Amino acid sequence: MNVFLEVLLVIFSVGLIVIVLLQEGKSAGLAGAISGGAEHLFGKKKARGMELVLERTTVILAAGFFIMAIVVAIFAK
């Protein structure tokens, strides 16, 4: 059981790394973080198409990763 959970955790972590690397950069350094961050925060630029799929997949994989990390830590005791 513990080995299965650890393998599942590795799958979630590798999937999360791949999805994050597939996404486009949102800013151009510090200047983009100051000026462009507010536009993204208040929703002026909505994600569409593949970008939306990547964002939602990132959220799902990140949540799965955190849940699996907690479950593996609990069962490791």
Coordinates of N, CA and C in Angstrom, one line a residue, residues 26-53:
K26 N 4.5 34.5 -17.9 CA 3.5 35.5 -17.8 C 4.1 36.9 -17.7
S27 N 5.3 37.0 -17.4 CA 5.9 38.3 -17.2 C 7.3 38.4 -17.8
A28 N 7.8 39.6 -18.0 CA 9.1 39.8 -18.6 C 10.1 40.3 -17.5
G29 N 10.4 39.5 -16.5 CA 11.3 40.0 -15.5 C 10.6 40.8 -14.4
L30 N 11.3 41.7 -13.8 CA 10.8 42.5 -12.7 C 9.8 43.6 -13.2
A31 N 10.1 44.1 -14.4 CA 9.1 45.1 -14.9 C 7.8 44.5 -15.2
G32 N 7.8 43.3 -15.7 CA 6.5 42.6 -16.0 C 5.8 42.3 -14.7
A33 N 6.5 42.0 -13.7 CA 5.9 41.6 -12.4 C 5.2 42.8 -11.8
I34 N 5.8 44.0 -12.0 CA 5.2 45.2 -11.4 C 4.0 45.7 -12.2
S35 N 4.2 45.8 -13.5 CA 3.1 46.3 -14.3 C 2.1 45.3 -14.8
G36 N 2.5 44.1 -15.2 CA 1.6 43.1 -15.7 C 1.0 42.3 -14.7
G37 N 1.5 42.2 -13.5 CA 0.9 41.4 -12.4 C -0.5 41.9 -12.0
A38 N -0.7 43.2 -12.0 CA -2.0 43.7 -11.6 C -3.0 43.4 -12.6
E39 N -2.7 43.4 -13.9 CA -3.7 43.1 -14.9 C -4.1 41.7 -14.8
H40 N -3.2 40.8 -14.6 CA -3.6 39.3 -14.4 C -4.4 39.1 -13.2
L41 N -4.0 39.8 -12.1 CA -4.7 39.7 -10.8 C -6.1 40.1 -10.9
F42 N -6.4 41.1 -11.6 CA -7.8 41.6 -11.6 C -8.6 41.1 -12.8
G43 N -8.0 40.1 -13.5 CA -8.8 39.4 -14.6 C -9.0 40.1 -15.9
K44 N -8.1 41.1 -16.2 CA -8.3 41.8 -17.5 C -7.9 40.9 -18.7
K45 N -7.0 39.9 -18.4 CA -6.5 39.0 -19.4 C -6.9 37.6 -19.0
K46 N -8.0 37.1 -19.7 CA -8.5 35.8 -19.4 C -7.7 34.7 -20.2
A47 N -7.5 33.6 -19.6 CA -6.9 32.5 -20.3 C -7.9 31.8 -21.2
R48 N -7.5 31.4 -22.4 CA -8.3 30.7 -23.4 C -7.6 29.6 -24.0
G49 N -8.4 28.6 -24.5 CA -7.8 27.5 -25.2 C -6.9 26.7 -24.4
M50 N -5.8 26.4 -25.0 CA -4.8 25.5 -24.4 C -4.2 26.1 -23.1
E51 N -4.1 27.4 -23.0 CA -3.6 28.0 -21.8 C -4.6 27.7 -20.6
L52 N -5.9 27.8 -20.9 CA -6.8 27.5 -19.9 C -6.8 26.0 -19.4
V53 N -6.6 25.1 -20.3 CA -6.4 23.7 -20.0 C -5.2 23.5 -19.2

